[in-house]
Short mmCIF file of C-alpha atoms in Angstrom, two decimals:
data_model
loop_
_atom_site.label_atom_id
_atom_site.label_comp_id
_atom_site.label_asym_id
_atom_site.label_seq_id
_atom_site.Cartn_x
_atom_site.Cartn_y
_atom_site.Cartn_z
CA UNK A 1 0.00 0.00 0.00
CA UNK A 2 2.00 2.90 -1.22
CA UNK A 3 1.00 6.81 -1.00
CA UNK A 4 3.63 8.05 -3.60
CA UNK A 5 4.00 8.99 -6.91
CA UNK A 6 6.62 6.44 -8.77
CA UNK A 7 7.28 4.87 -12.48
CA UNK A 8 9.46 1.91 -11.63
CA UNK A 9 12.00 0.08 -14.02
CA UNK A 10 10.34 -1.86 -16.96
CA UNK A 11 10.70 -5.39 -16.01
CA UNK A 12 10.32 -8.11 -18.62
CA UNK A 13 8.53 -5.14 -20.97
CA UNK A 14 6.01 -3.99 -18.80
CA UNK A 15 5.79 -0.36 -17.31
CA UNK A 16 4.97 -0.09 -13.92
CA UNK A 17 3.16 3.08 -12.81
CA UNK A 18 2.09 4.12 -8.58
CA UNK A 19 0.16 6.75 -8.52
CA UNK A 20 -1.46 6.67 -4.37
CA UNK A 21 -0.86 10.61 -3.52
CA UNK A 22 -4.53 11.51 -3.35
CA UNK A 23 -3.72 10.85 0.15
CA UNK A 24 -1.52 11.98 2.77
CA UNK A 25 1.72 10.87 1.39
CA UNK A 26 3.75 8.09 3.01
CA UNK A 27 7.47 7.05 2.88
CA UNK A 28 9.23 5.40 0.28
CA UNK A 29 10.16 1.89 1.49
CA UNK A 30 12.79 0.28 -0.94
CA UNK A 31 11.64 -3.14 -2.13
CA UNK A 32 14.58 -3.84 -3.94
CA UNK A 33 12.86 -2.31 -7.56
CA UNK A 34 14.38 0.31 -9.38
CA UNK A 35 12.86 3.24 -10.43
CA UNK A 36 12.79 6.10 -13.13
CA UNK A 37 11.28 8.45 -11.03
CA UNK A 38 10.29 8.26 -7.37
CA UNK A 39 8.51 10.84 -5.01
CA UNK A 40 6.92 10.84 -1.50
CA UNK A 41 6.75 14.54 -0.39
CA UNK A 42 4.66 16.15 -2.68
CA UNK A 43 1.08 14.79 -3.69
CA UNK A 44 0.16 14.55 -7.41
CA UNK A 45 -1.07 12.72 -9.90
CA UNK A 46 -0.20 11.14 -13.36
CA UNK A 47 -1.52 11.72 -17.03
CA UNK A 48 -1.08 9.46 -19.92
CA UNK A 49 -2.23 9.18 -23.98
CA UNK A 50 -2.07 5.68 -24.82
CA UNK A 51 -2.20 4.61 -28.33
CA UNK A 52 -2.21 1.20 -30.20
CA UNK A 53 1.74 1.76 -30.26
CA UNK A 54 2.82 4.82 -28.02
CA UNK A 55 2.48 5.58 -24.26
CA UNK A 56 3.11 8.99 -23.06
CA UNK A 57 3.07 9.65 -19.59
CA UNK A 58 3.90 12.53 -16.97
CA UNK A 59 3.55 12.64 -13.62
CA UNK A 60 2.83 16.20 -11.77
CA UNK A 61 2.90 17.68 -8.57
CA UNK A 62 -0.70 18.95 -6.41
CA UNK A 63 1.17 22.96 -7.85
CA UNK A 64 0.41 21.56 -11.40
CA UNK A 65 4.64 21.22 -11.87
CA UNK A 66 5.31 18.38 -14.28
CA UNK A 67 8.41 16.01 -12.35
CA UNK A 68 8.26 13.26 -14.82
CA UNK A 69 7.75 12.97 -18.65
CA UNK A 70 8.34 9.50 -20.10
CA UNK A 71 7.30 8.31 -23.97
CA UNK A 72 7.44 4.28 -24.71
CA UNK A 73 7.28 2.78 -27.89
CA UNK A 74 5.38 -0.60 -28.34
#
């Protein structure tokens, strides 16, 4: 049960999104994944356009600041 904003490692393909920061926010506890982008101070959320063969995702801070911009190919 996270309350965080992260977009961990692909692993075997698959992209790997947490987006639980509606909430109060908790602390990251490393489980041994690694991750692109990793937050737990500032709430946020995430927005994505998925297509048949693109994914393009950014997550943003509760101020409307955009932390994280990532664009996969399929």
């Amino acid at each position: 049960h996270e309350h965080t904003r992260q977009w961990l490692a692909p692993v075997c393909g698959m992209e790997l999104v947490i987006l639980g920061s509606g909430s109060k926010n908790t602390h990251l506890v490393d489980r041994g994944q690694a991750t692109l982008f990793q937050e737990d101070r500032e709430r946020g959320f995430g927005w994505f356009e998925i297509t048949a063969h693109h994914i393009h995702g950014e997550l943003v801070d509760e101020h409307g600041q955009v932390d994280f911009v990532r664009d996969v190919e399929r």
